Each structure stands twice: as structure tokens, then as C-alpha cells.
N, CA, C and O atoms as a MOPAC input file, in Angstrom:
PM7 MOZYME 1SCF
protein

 N     -4.34400 1   -11.32700 1    -8.17600 1
 C     -3.75500 1   -11.90100 1    -6.97900 1
 C     -2.94600 1   -13.15400 1    -7.28100 1
 O     -2.09100 1   -13.54200 1    -6.48500 1
 N     -3.20200 1   -13.79300 1    -8.41700 1
 C     -2.44300 1   -14.99700 1    -8.72800 1
 C     -1.11800 1   -14.61400 1    -9.36100 1
 O     -1.06100 1   -13.80500 1   -10.28600 1
 N     -0.06100 1   -15.20800 1    -8.84600 1
 C      1.29400 1   -14.84100 1    -9.25500 1
 C      1.79300 1   -15.62400 1   -10.46300 1
 O      2.73700 1   -15.20500 1   -11.13300 1
 N      1.16400 1   -16.75100 1   -10.73700 1
 C      1.67200 1   -17.63400 1   -11.76700 1
 C      2.57100 1   -18.72400 1   -11.19200 1
 O      3.07600 1   -19.57500 1   -11.92400 1
 N      2.76200 1   -18.69100 1    -9.88700 1
 C      3.58400 1   -19.69300 1    -9.20100 1
 C      2.78000 1   -20.26100 1    -8.03400 1
 O      2.31800 1   -19.51600 1    -7.16900 1
 N      2.61600 1   -21.56700 1    -8.01500 1
 C      1.89000 1   -22.19100 1    -6.91400 1
 C      2.55800 1   -21.90300 1    -5.57300 1
 O      1.88400 1   -21.65400 1    -4.57300 1
 N      3.88100 1   -21.94000 1    -5.56200 1
 C      4.61600 1   -21.69200 1    -4.31500 1
 C      4.35600 1   -20.28100 1    -3.80500 1
 O      4.07700 1   -20.08500 1    -2.62200 1
 N      4.44800 1   -19.30500 1    -4.69000 1
 C      4.21600 1   -17.91300 1    -4.28800 1
 C      2.77200 1   -17.72500 1    -3.84200 1
 O      2.50800 1   -17.01200 1    -2.87300 1
 N      1.84200 1   -18.35700 1    -4.53700 1
 C      0.43100 1   -18.23900 1    -4.14500 1
 C      0.19400 1   -18.80300 1    -2.73800 1
 O     -0.55700 1   -18.22400 1    -1.95400 1
 N      0.83100 1   -19.92300 1    -2.42600 1
 C      0.70800 1   -20.50600 1    -1.07900 1
 C      1.31400 1   -19.56700 1    -0.04500 1
 O      0.72900 1   -19.34900 1     1.01600 1
 N      2.47400 1   -19.01600 1    -0.34700 1
 C      3.12000 1   -18.08200 1     0.59000 1
 C      2.26400 1   -16.83000 1     0.80200 1
 O      2.16500 1   -16.32500 1     1.92000 1
 N      1.65300 1   -16.33700 1    -0.26200 1
 C      0.77200 1   -15.16600 1    -0.12900 1
 C     -0.43000 1   -15.50200 1     0.75000 1
 O     -0.84900 1   -14.69200 1     1.57700 1
 N     -0.97600 1   -16.69500 1     0.56600 1
 C     -2.10200 1   -17.11800 1     1.38400 1
 C     -1.70100 1   -17.20500 1     2.85700 1
 O     -2.43000 1   -16.74900 1     3.73800 1
 N     -0.56000 1   -17.78400 1     3.10500 1
 C     -0.08200 1   -17.90100 1     4.48600 1
 C      0.22200 1   -16.53000 1     5.07700 1
 O     -0.03300 1   -16.29200 1     6.25800 1
 N      0.75600 1   -15.64600 1     4.27800 1
 C      1.00800 1   -14.28100 1     4.75600 1
 C     -0.31100 1   -13.60000 1     5.10900 1
 O     -0.40300 1   -12.89500 1     6.11400 1
 N     -1.32700 1   -13.81400 1     4.27800 1
 C     -2.64300 1   -13.24500 1     4.57000 1
 C     -3.20900 1   -13.74900 1     5.87900 1
 O     -3.77800 1   -12.98100 1     6.65500 1
 N     -3.05100 1   -15.04200 1     6.12600 1
 C     -3.53000 1   -15.60300 1     7.39800 1
 C     -2.72700 1   -15.05400 1     8.57300 1
 O     -3.28500 1   -14.79900 1     9.64000 1
 N     -1.43700 1   -14.87300 1     8.38400 1
 C     -0.60700 1   -14.30900 1     9.45900 1
 C     -1.02700 1   -12.86800 1     9.75600 1
 O     -1.04900 1   -12.45600 1    10.91600 1
 N     -1.35500 1   -12.11600 1     8.73500 1
 C     -1.82500 1   -10.74500 1     8.92800 1
 C     -3.14200 1   -10.76100 1     9.70700 1
 O     -3.31300 1    -9.99500 1    10.65600 1
 N     -4.06600 1   -11.62700 1     9.30800 1
 C     -5.35400 1   -11.73100 1     9.99200 1
 C     -5.18500 1   -12.16400 1    11.44000 1
 O     -5.96900 1   -11.77400 1    12.30500 1
 N     -4.16200 1   -12.96900 1    11.70600 1
 C     -3.87900 1   -13.43600 1    13.06600 1
 C     -3.04600 1   -12.44100 1    13.86300 1
 O     -2.60100 1   -12.72000 1    14.97700 1
 N     -2.85100 1   -11.27500 1    13.26000 1
 C     -2.06500 1   -10.21200 1    13.88800 1
 C     -0.65500 1   -10.67800 1    14.23700 1
 O     -0.15300 1   -10.44000 1    15.33600 1
 N     -0.03800 1   -11.34500 1    13.27600 1
 C      1.33500 1   -11.80100 1    13.41500 1
 C      2.14800 1   -11.23700 1    12.24100 1
 O      2.51800 1   -11.97600 1    11.32800 1
 N      2.42400 1    -9.91700 1    12.27100 1
 C      3.10900 1    -9.29800 1    11.13600 1
 C      4.52800 1    -9.81400 1    10.92500 1
 O      5.01500 1    -9.81100 1     9.79400 1
 N      5.20000 1   -10.25300 1    11.97900 1
 C      6.56100 1   -10.77600 1    11.81100 1
 C      6.54400 1   -12.03600 1    10.94200 1
 O      7.38700 1   -12.19400 1    10.05900 1
 N      5.59300 1   -12.92100 1    11.18800 1
 C      5.47100 1   -14.12600 1    10.38100 1
 C      5.07000 1   -13.76700 1     8.95200 1
 O      5.58700 1   -14.34500 1     7.99500 1
 N      4.16100 1   -12.82400 1     8.81000 1
 C      3.75700 1   -12.38600 1     7.47100 1
 C      4.96100 1   -11.86300 1     6.70100 1
 O      5.11900 1   -12.16500 1     5.51800 1
 N      5.80400 1   -11.08700 1     7.35700 1
 C      7.00000 1   -10.56600 1     6.68500 1
 C      7.92900 1   -11.69100 1     6.26200 1
 O      8.52400 1   -11.63000 1     5.18600 1
 N      8.06100 1   -12.71500 1     7.09300 1
 C      8.90000 1   -13.85700 1     6.71700 1
 C      8.41100 1   -14.45800 1     5.40000 1
 O      9.21000 1   -14.72500 1     4.50200 1
 N      7.11100 1   -14.66900 1     5.28600 1
 C      6.54600 1   -15.22500 1     4.05200 1
 C      6.73900 1   -14.26200 1     2.87600 1
 O      7.12100 1   -14.67600 1     1.78100 1
 N      6.47300 1   -12.98600 1     3.11300 1
 C      6.52300 1   -12.01100 1     2.02500 1
 C      7.94900 1   -11.73000 1     1.55700 1
 O      8.17100 1   -11.43500 1     0.38200 1
 N      8.89900 1   -11.81900 1     2.45700 1
 C     10.30000 1   -11.68100 1     2.04800 1
 C     10.65100 1   -12.75900 1     1.02700 1
 O     11.35500 1   -12.49400 1     0.05300 1
 N     10.16000 1   -13.96500 1     1.25200 1
 C     10.41900 1   -15.06500 1     0.31500 1
 C      9.66800 1   -14.82200 1    -0.99400 1
 O     10.19800 1   -15.09500 1    -2.07100 1
 N      8.44600 1   -14.31400 1    -0.90900 1
 C      7.65400 1   -14.02800 1    -2.11500 1
 C      8.41500 1   -13.08600 1    -3.04400 1
 O      8.53600 1   -13.36200 1    -4.23800 1
 N      8.93000 1   -11.97600 1    -2.51200 1
 C      9.59100 1   -10.99900 1    -3.38700 1
 C     10.94100 1   -11.50500 1    -3.89900 1
 O     11.43300 1   -11.03600 1    -4.92500 1
 N     11.53700 1   -12.45500 1    -3.19000 1
 C     12.76800 1   -13.07900 1    -3.69400 1
 C     12.43700 1   -14.05000 1    -4.82600 1
 O     13.09700 1   -14.04800 1    -5.86500 1
 N     11.41800 1   -14.87600 1    -4.62000 1
 C     11.04700 1   -15.86800 1    -5.63300 1
 C     10.45200 1   -15.24700 1    -6.89200 1
 O     10.67100 1   -15.74200 1    -7.99700 1
 N      9.69900 1   -14.16000 1    -6.72100 1
 C      9.03000 1   -13.54300 1    -7.86000 1
 C      9.09500 1   -12.02100 1    -7.74000 1
 O      8.09900 1   -11.38300 1    -7.40000 1
 N     10.26500 1   -11.43600 1    -8.02000 1
 C     10.42700 1    -9.99000 1    -7.84700 1
 C      9.59500 1    -9.13300 1    -8.80600 1
 O      9.48800 1    -7.92200 1    -8.61200 1
 N      9.01500 1    -9.73700 1    -9.82200 1
 C      8.18400 1    -8.97100 1   -10.75200 1
 C      6.69600 1    -9.04100 1   -10.39600 1
 O      5.85400 1    -8.55000 1   -11.14800 1
 N      6.37700 1    -9.64100 1    -9.26800 1
 C      4.99100 1    -9.79500 1    -8.81300 1
 C      4.63700 1    -8.59200 1    -7.92300 1
 O      4.99800 1    -8.54800 1    -6.74700 1
 N      3.93900 1    -7.64100 1    -8.49500 1
 C      3.63900 1    -6.37800 1    -7.81300 1
 C      2.89600 1    -6.58300 1    -6.50100 1
 O      3.14900 1    -5.87200 1    -5.52900 1
 N      1.97800 1    -7.54900 1    -6.46300 1
 C      1.16700 1    -7.72100 1    -5.25500 1
 C      1.99500 1    -8.22000 1    -4.07400 1
 O      1.65700 1    -7.93700 1    -2.92500 1
 N      3.06700 1    -8.95200 1    -4.33600 1
 C      3.96100 1    -9.35800 1    -3.25100 1
 C      4.58400 1    -8.15100 1    -2.57100 1
 O      4.64400 1    -8.06700 1    -1.34400 1
 N      5.04400 1    -7.22400 1    -3.38900 1
 C      5.63500 1    -5.99000 1    -2.84500 1
 C      4.57500 1    -5.16100 1    -2.12100 1
 O      4.83500 1    -4.59700 1    -1.05800 1
 N      3.38500 1    -5.09300 1    -2.70300 1
 C      2.32300 1    -4.30000 1    -2.08500 1
 C      1.91100 1    -4.87700 1    -0.73600 1
 O      1.72500 1    -4.13800 1     0.23100 1
 N      1.76900 1    -6.18600 1    -0.67600 1
 C      1.37600 1    -6.81300 1     0.58200 1
 C      2.46200 1    -6.58200 1     1.63800 1
 O      2.15600 1    -6.32500 1     2.80300 1
 N      3.72200 1    -6.67400 1     1.22600 1
 C      4.80100 1    -6.43900 1     2.18000 1
 C      4.79900 1    -4.97800 1     2.63200 1
 O      5.07100 1    -4.69200 1     3.79900 1
 N      4.49600 1    -4.05600 1     1.72300 1
 C      4.38500 1    -2.64400 1     2.09100 1
 C      3.30100 1    -2.45800 1     3.14800 1
 O      3.46500 1    -1.67100 1     4.07900 1
 N      2.20600 1    -3.17500 1     3.00400 1
 C      1.10300 1    -3.09000 1     3.96400 1
 C      1.54800 1    -3.56000 1     5.34500 1
 O      1.21300 1    -2.93900 1     6.35400 1
 N      2.29500 1    -4.64400 1     5.38700 1
 C      2.77300 1    -5.15600 1     6.67900 1
 C      3.75400 1    -4.17500 1     7.31200 1
 O      3.70600 1    -3.94100 1     8.51900 1
 N      4.63300 1    -3.60700 1     6.51200 1
 C      5.54800 1    -2.59600 1     7.05800 1
 C      4.75300 1    -1.40500 1     7.61300 1
 O      5.09700 1    -0.85400 1     8.65800 1
 N      3.70600 1    -1.02300 1     6.91300 1
 C      2.85700 1     0.07000 1     7.39400 1
 C      2.20200 1    -0.29600 1     8.72500 1
 O      2.15000 1     0.52000 1     9.64600 1
 N      1.70400 1    -1.52600 1     8.81900 1
 C      1.07400 1    -1.98100 1    10.05900 1
 C      2.05200 1    -1.88200 1    11.23300 1
 O      1.65600 1    -1.62400 1    12.37000 1
 N      3.31800 1    -2.09100 1    10.93800 1
 C      4.35900 1    -2.03100 1    11.97000 1
 C      4.88200 1    -0.60000 1    12.15700 1
 O      5.81400 1    -0.35700 1    12.92300 1
 N      4.25800 1     0.33200 1    11.43900 1
 C      4.63300 1     1.74700 1    11.45100 1
 C      6.08000 1     1.97000 1    11.01700 1
 O      6.74900 1     2.89000 1    11.48900 1
 N      6.54600 1     1.11900 1    10.11500 1
 C      7.85600 1     1.28800 1     9.50100 1
 C      7.61100 1     1.90900 1     8.12800 1
 O      7.64200 1     1.23200 1     7.10000 1
 N      7.36700 1     3.21500 1     8.14600 1
 C      6.93700 1     3.90400 1     6.93300 1
 C      8.02500 1     3.93400 1     5.86700 1
 O      7.72100 1     3.89300 1     4.67500 1
 N      9.27300 1     4.00400 1     6.27500 1
 C     10.35900 1     4.01500 1     5.30500 1
 C     10.37100 1     2.75100 1     4.46500 1
 O     10.43700 1     2.81900 1     3.23800 1
 N     10.30700 1     1.60100 1     5.11500 1
 C     10.28300 1     0.33200 1     4.37900 1
 C      9.00200 1     0.19500 1     3.56500 1
 O      9.01900 1    -0.34000 1     2.45600 1
 N      7.90600 1     0.67300 1     4.11200 1
 C      6.64900 1     0.61900 1     3.38500 1
 C      6.74700 1     1.44200 1     2.10200 1
 O      6.29900 1     1.00100 1     1.04400 1
 N      7.32600 1     2.62500 1     2.19400 1
 C      7.46100 1     3.48500 1     1.01600 1
 C      8.36000 1     2.85500 1    -0.04800 1
 O      8.09500 1     2.98300 1    -1.24300 1
 N      9.40800 1     2.18400 1     0.38300 1
 C     10.29500 1     1.51000 1    -0.57400 1
 C      9.51700 1     0.43300 1    -1.33700 1
 O      9.63800 1     0.32100 1    -2.55600 1
 N      8.72200 1    -0.35100 1    -0.61600 1
 C      7.94900 1    -1.41300 1    -1.26700 1
 C      6.82400 1    -0.85100 1    -2.13300 1
 O      6.50000 1    -1.42000 1    -3.17600 1
 N      6.23300 1     0.25200 1    -1.71200 1
 C      5.20900 1     0.90200 1    -2.54300 1
 C      5.84200 1     1.39600 1    -3.83900 1
 O      5.25800 1     1.25000 1    -4.91300 1
 N      7.02400 1     1.97600 1    -3.74100 1
 C      7.71900 1     2.45300 1    -4.93800 1
 C      7.95800 1     1.29500 1    -5.91200 1
 O      7.77300 1     1.44500 1    -7.12000 1
 N      8.36300 1     0.15900 1    -5.38700 1
 C      8.60700 1    -1.01300 1    -6.23300 1
 C      7.29200 1    -1.50600 1    -6.84800 1
 O      7.24700 1    -1.86600 1    -8.02400 1
 N      6.23100 1    -1.51800 1    -6.04800 1
 C      4.91600 1    -1.92500 1    -6.56000 1
 C      4.50000 1    -1.04700 1    -7.73100 1
 O      4.07100 1    -1.54500 1    -8.77200 1
 N      4.62900 1     0.25300 1    -7.55300 1
 C      4.19800 1     1.19900 1    -8.58900 1
 C      5.10600 1     1.16700 1    -9.81000 1
 O      4.65700 1     1.46000 1   -10.91900 1
 N      6.36600 1     0.81800 1    -9.62500 1
 C      7.26600 1     0.66300 1   -10.77500 1
 C      6.80600 1    -0.52500 1   -11.62800 1
 O      6.89100 1    -0.48900 1   -12.85600 1
 N      6.32400 1    -1.56400 1   -10.96700 1
 C      5.84300 1    -2.75600 1   -11.67200 1
 C      4.43700 1    -2.57600 1   -12.21500 1
 O      4.11600 1    -3.07600 1   -13.29300 1
 N      3.59600 1    -1.86200 1   -11.47300 1
 C      2.18800 1    -1.67300 1   -11.85000 1
 C      1.75900 1    -0.25900 1   -11.47000 1
 O      1.22700 1    -0.04200 1   -10.38100 1
 N      1.99200 1     0.71700 1   -12.37500 1
 C      1.70400 1     2.13300 1   -12.05100 1
 C      0.24700 1     2.42200 1   -11.69800 1
 O     -0.04100 1     3.43400 1   -11.05900 1
 N     -0.66700 1     1.55300 1   -12.10100 1
 C     -2.09100 1     1.78400 1   -11.82000 1
 C     -2.58400 1     0.97200 1   -10.62200 1
 O     -3.78200 1     0.71600 1   -10.49500 1
 N     -1.67400 1     0.57400 1    -9.75500 1
 C     -2.05100 1    -0.20300 1    -8.56500 1
 C     -2.67300 1     0.76700 1    -7.56300 1
 O     -1.97400 1     1.45400 1    -6.81800 1
 N     -4.00100 1     0.80400 1    -7.56600 1
 C     -4.69900 1     1.79000 1    -6.74300 1
 C     -4.49900 1     1.54300 1    -5.24800 1
 O     -4.53200 1     2.48600 1    -4.45700 1
 N     -4.29600 1     0.30200 1    -4.86100 1
 C     -4.04400 1     0.00400 1    -3.45200 1
 C     -2.72600 1     0.60000 1    -2.98900 1
 O     -2.63600 1     1.16200 1    -1.89800 1
 N     -1.70300 1     0.47300 1    -3.82600 1
 C     -0.40400 1     1.05300 1    -3.49400 1
 C     -0.48800 1     2.58000 1    -3.46600 1
 O      0.10300 1     3.22600 1    -2.60200 1
 N     -1.22300 1     3.14500 1    -4.41300 1
 C     -1.40000 1     4.60300 1    -4.41800 1
 C     -2.13000 1     5.06200 1    -3.15800 1
 O     -1.76300 1     6.07200 1    -2.55800 1
 N     -3.14900 1     4.33300 1    -2.76600 1
 C     -3.87200 1     4.68400 1    -1.54000 1
 C     -2.94900 1     4.60100 1    -0.32600 1
 O     -2.95700 1     5.48400 1     0.53100 1
 N     -2.16300 1     3.54400 1    -0.26200 1
 C     -1.21200 1     3.39500 1     0.83400 1
 C     -0.20500 1     4.53000 1     0.86200 1
 O      0.11700 1     5.05700 1     1.92700 1
 N      0.29300 1     4.90500 1    -0.31300 1
 C      1.23100 1     6.02200 1    -0.40500 1
 C      0.58300 1     7.30300 1     0.11200 1
 O      1.19700 1     8.05000 1     0.87500 1
 N     -0.64700 1     7.55400 1    -0.30200 1
 C     -1.34800 1     8.76900 1     0.12400 1
 C     -1.57100 1     8.78500 1     1.63500 1
 O     -1.43900 1     9.82700 1     2.27600 1
 N     -1.90600 1     7.64000 1     2.19200 1
 C     -2.12000 1     7.55800 1     3.64400 1
 C     -0.82700 1     7.88700 1     4.38400 1
 O     -0.84000 1     8.62600 1     5.36800 1
 N      0.28400 1     7.33800 1     3.90900 1
 C      1.56900 1     7.62700 1     4.55100 1
 C      1.93000 1     9.09500 1     4.37600 1
 O      2.37400 1     9.74300 1     5.32400 1
 N      1.74300 1     9.61900 1     3.17800 1
 C      2.03100 1    11.03800 1     2.95200 1
 C      1.23200 1    11.90400 1     3.92300 1
 O      1.76200 1    12.85500 1     4.49700 1
 N     -0.01100 1    11.57600 1     4.09700 1
 C     -0.86800 1    12.34300 1     5.00100 1
 C     -0.38300 1    12.22000 1     6.44100 1
 O     -0.30800 1    13.21600 1     7.16200 1
 N     -0.05500 1    11.00500 1     6.85800 1
 C      0.42400 1    10.79700 1     8.23500 1
 C      1.72100 1    11.54400 1     8.50600 1
 O      1.97800 1    11.97200 1     9.63100 1
 N      2.53600 1    11.69600 1     7.46900 1
 C      3.81200 1    12.38200 1     7.63300 1
 C      3.68900 1    13.89500 1     7.44700 1
 O      4.68000 1    14.61800 1     7.53600 1
 N      2.47000 1    14.36600 1     7.18800 1
 C      2.24100 1    15.80700 1     7.08800 1
 C      2.38600 1    16.38900 1     5.69200 1
 O      2.43300 1    17.61000 1     5.54000 1
 N      2.45800 1    15.55100 1     4.67800 1
 C      2.56200 1    16.01800 1     3.30200 1
 C      1.17000 1    16.02600 1     2.66700 1
 O      0.86700 1    15.22600 1     1.78200 1
 N      0.33200 1    16.95200 1     3.14300 1
 C     -1.07100 1    16.95800 1     2.72900 1
 C     -1.25700 1    17.23300 1     1.24500 1
 O     -2.10000 1    16.60600 1     0.60400 1
 N     -0.47900 1    18.16900 1     0.68400 1
 C     -0.62900 1    18.48100 1    -0.74300 1
 C     -0.31500 1    17.26600 1    -1.60800 1
 O     -1.03300 1    16.96700 1    -2.56100 1
 N      0.76400 1    16.57200 1    -1.26400 1
 C      1.14300 1    15.37600 1    -2.01100 1
 C      0.09600 1    14.27200 1    -1.82900 1
 O     -0.23900 1    13.55900 1    -2.77400 1
 N     -0.40900 1    14.14500 1    -0.60800 1
 C     -1.43800 1    13.13400 1    -0.33300 1
 C     -2.68800 1    13.39800 1    -1.16700 1
 O     -3.29500 1    12.46800 1    -1.69800 1
 N     -3.06700 1    14.66200 1    -1.27900 1
 C     -4.25000 1    15.01300 1    -2.06000 1
 C     -4.07800 1    14.58500 1    -3.51400 1
 O     -4.98900 1    14.00300 1    -4.10200 1
 N     -2.92600 1    14.86700 1    -4.09000 1
 C     -2.65200 1    14.47000 1    -5.47600 1
 C     -2.70100 1    12.95000 1    -5.61600 1
 O     -3.27800 1    12.42700 1    -6.56900 1
 N     -2.09800 1    12.25100 1    -4.67100 1
 C     -2.03200 1    10.79100 1    -4.75000 1
 C     -3.40300 1    10.15900 1    -4.54900 1
 O     -3.75200 1     9.20900 1    -5.25000 1
 N     -4.18300 1    10.67000 1    -3.60700 1
 C     -5.54900 1    10.16100 1    -3.43400 1
 C     -6.35700 1    10.36800 1    -4.71500 1
 O     -7.13400 1     9.49700 1    -5.10700 1
 N     -6.17800 1    11.50300 1    -5.35900 1
 C     -6.89900 1    11.76000 1    -6.61600 1
 C     -6.50200 1    10.75700 1    -7.69200 1
 O     -7.35000 1    10.28600 1    -8.44900 1
 N     -5.21800 1    10.43100 1    -7.76000 1
 C     -4.76200 1     9.42600 1    -8.72800 1
 C     -5.42700 1     8.07900 1    -8.46300 1
 O     -5.90300 1     7.41500 1    -9.38400 1
 N     -5.45200 1     7.68800 1    -7.19700 1
 C     -6.06500 1     6.40100 1    -6.83700 1
 C     -7.54900 1     6.39700 1    -7.18200 1
 O     -8.06600 1     5.40700 1    -7.70100 1
 N     -8.22800 1     7.49000 1    -6.89900 1
 C     -9.66000 1     7.57700 1    -7.17000 1
 C     -9.94500 1     7.59300 1    -8.67400 1
 O    -10.97600 1     7.08900 1    -9.11900 1
 N     -9.04400 1     8.16200 1    -9.44300 1
 C     -9.20500 1     8.16100 1   -10.90000 1
 C     -9.13800 1     6.72700 1   -11.44100 1
 O     -9.87500 1     6.36700 1   -12.35900 1
 N     -8.26000 1     5.92600 1   -10.87100 1
 C     -8.10900 1     4.53400 1   -11.30100 1
 C     -9.27900 1     3.68800 1   -10.80500 1
 O     -9.80100 1     2.84800 1   -11.53800 1
 N     -9.68400 1     3.91400 1    -9.55900 1
 C    -10.78400 1     3.13900 1    -8.97500 1
 C    -11.78800 1     4.11400 1    -8.35000 1
 O    -11.65700 1     4.46700 1    -7.17800 1
 N    -12.78300 1     4.55000 1    -9.12000 1
 C    -13.75400 1     5.53100 1    -8.63000 1
 C    -14.57400 1     5.07000 1    -7.43000 1
 O    -15.25100 1     5.88800 1    -6.80700 1
 N    -14.53200 1     3.80700 1    -7.09500 1
 C    -15.30300 1     3.29300 1    -5.96700 1
 C    -14.59800 1     3.39100 1    -4.62500 1
 O    -15.11800 1     2.89900 1    -3.62300 1
 N    -13.44200 1     4.00800 1    -4.58100 1
 C    -12.68200 1     4.10900 1    -3.32800 1
 C    -13.28600 1     5.18200 1    -2.42900 1
 O    -12.94100 1     6.36000 1    -2.52200 1
 N    -14.18400 1     4.75300 1    -1.56400 1
 C    -14.86800 1     5.70200 1    -0.68400 1
 C    -13.91100 1     6.38400 1     0.28600 1
 O    -14.04900 1     7.57500 1     0.56500 1
 N    -12.94000 1     5.63000 1     0.80100 1
 C    -11.98200 1     6.22800 1     1.74600 1
 C    -11.14800 1     7.31400 1     1.08100 1
 O    -10.84300 1     8.33500 1     1.69700 1
 N    -10.77800 1     7.08800 1    -0.18900 1
 C    -10.00700 1     8.09600 1    -0.91700 1
 C    -10.86400 1     9.33400 1    -1.16000 1
 O    -10.39100 1    10.46000 1    -1.00800 1
 N    -12.12100 1     9.12700 1    -1.53400 1
 C    -13.02100 1    10.26300 1    -1.76700 1
 C    -13.20200 1    11.07100 1    -0.48800 1
 O    -13.20000 1    12.30200 1    -0.52600 1
 N    -13.35700 1    10.39400 1     0.63700 1
 C    -13.50300 1    11.08100 1     1.92400 1
 C    -12.22300 1    11.82300 1     2.28100 1
 O    -12.28000 1    12.95600 1     2.76000 1
 N    -11.07600 1    11.20500 1     2.05700 1
 C     -9.80200 1    11.85000 1     2.35700 1
 C     -9.61600 1    13.10200 1     1.49500 1
 O     -9.13700 1    14.12800 1     1.97900 1
 N     -9.99800 1    13.01300 1     0.22100 1
 C     -9.90000 1    14.17800 1    -0.66600 1
 C    -10.77300 1    15.30200 1    -0.13800 1
 O    -10.35100 1    16.45700 1    -0.07600 1
 N    -11.97600 1    14.95800 1     0.23600 1
 C    -12.90400 1    15.96200 1     0.77800 1
 C    -12.30900 1    16.62800 1     2.02200 1
 O    -12.33200 1    17.85300 1     2.14600 1
 N    -11.78200 1    15.82600 1     2.92800 1
 C    -11.19700 1    16.36900 1     4.15700 1
 C     -9.97400 1    17.23100 1     3.86400 1
 O     -9.81700 1    18.31000 1     4.43600 1
 N     -9.11900 1    16.75900 1     2.98300 1
 C     -7.90800 1    17.52100 1     2.65900 1
 C     -8.24500 1    18.83400 1     1.95400 1
 O     -7.60400 1    19.85700 1     2.19200 1
 N     -9.25000 1    18.79600 1     1.09200 1
 C     -9.67400 1    20.03000 1     0.41100 1
 C    -10.24800 1    21.03000 1     1.41200 1
 O     -9.97600 1    22.22600 1     1.31100 1
 N    -11.03500 1    20.55600 1     2.37300 1
 C    -11.57600 1    21.43300 1     3.41100 1
 C    -10.45700 1    22.05100 1     4.23000 1
 O    -10.47300 1    23.24600 1     4.52400 1
 N     -9.48500 1    21.22500 1     4.59400 1
 C     -8.33600 1    21.72600 1     5.36700 1
 C     -7.58000 1    22.77800 1     4.58100 1
 O     -7.15900 1    23.78900 1     5.14200 1
 N     -7.40200 1    22.55200 1     3.28900 1
 C     -6.65600 1    23.50400 1     2.45000 1
 C     -7.41800 1    24.82700 1     2.31200 1
 O     -6.80800 1    25.89500 1     2.28100 1
 N     -8.74400 1    24.75200 1     2.23000 1
 C     -9.56400 1    25.96700 1     2.11700 1
 C     -9.47800 1    26.79700 1     3.38500 1
 O     -9.56600 1    28.02400 1     3.33800 1
 N     -9.30700 1    26.13300 1     4.51200 1
 C     -9.28800 1    26.82500 1     5.79000 1
 C     -7.97700 1    27.52800 1     6.08900 1
 O     -7.89100 1    28.30500 1     7.04000 1
 N     -6.95200 1    27.26300 1     5.28200 1
 C     -5.65400 1    27.88200 1     5.53300 1
 C     -5.60500 1    29.27200 1     4.92500 1
 O     -5.95200 1    29.47000 1     3.76100 1
 N     -5.17700 1    30.21300 1     5.71600 1
 C     -5.01900 1    31.56800 1     5.22500 1
 C     -3.69200 1    31.74100 1     4.50800 1
 O     -2.74800 1    30.98000 1     4.71700 1
 N     -3.64000 1    32.75500 1     3.66000 1
 C     -2.41000 1    33.00800 1     2.90600 1
 C     -1.55300 1    34.01200 1     3.61500 1
 O     -0.47400 1    34.35400 1     3.13100 1

């Protein structure tokens, strides 16, 4: 979570408080500055992807997730977010693969394990 920059760390903290206060617009203001100041900081992009998701702006969220994963391919949070969006958009097969990737990186992801179970059940129920 530490970026290596005191300024970015403060902005991330403030963005976190804005998210907790249910003020995603303010959080985005902080996070926009974070990714400008430190574009190689994967967590800045991931946090911004989360805020875009909260606002149901899946396109922007996916762009930020892509950037997060380009910087840190094993970012299980970004993979989980990607899988959730894929599932919401009806791409169940892709979501299943992505949830499995996230669970492989972090075996303790109970939500991913549950999603895999549900998606596998749904797939079994489909006739050919």
C-alpha cells in the first residue's frame, strides 16, 4: 500500500476516507492526482478502478484494472474486480477463469471460491 511518496500516501489515505464517507467524486479527485503523480503505482490505479465500479462506470473501471494488471499481473484484488465486472456483464465463462486466477494467487479469497462454485453450478445446469 505504500507508494514510496509521502504525497501519494496522503492522497490515498484521503481517498480511502472519501470512499468510506460515500463520497466517490471526492475520492476520484484524489485518485486522479495519485495516478498522475505516480503512474507506476498499481494500487492507485486499482483504487480508482474500485471507485469507478462503485459508480457503475464499468468501462472506466476496466481500463484502470487493465493498467493495474499491466503493472502488477498478480494483483488479486484487480483480478477479483475484473471477474465481478465480467460476471455482471454476462461473461460467465471469462469470469470463471478470472476468479480461478485470483484464487490461485490468494487461496483465502472466500468470495472468489463461492463465485467459482456458483458459476460451475450454473454451467452444469446448461443443456447443450
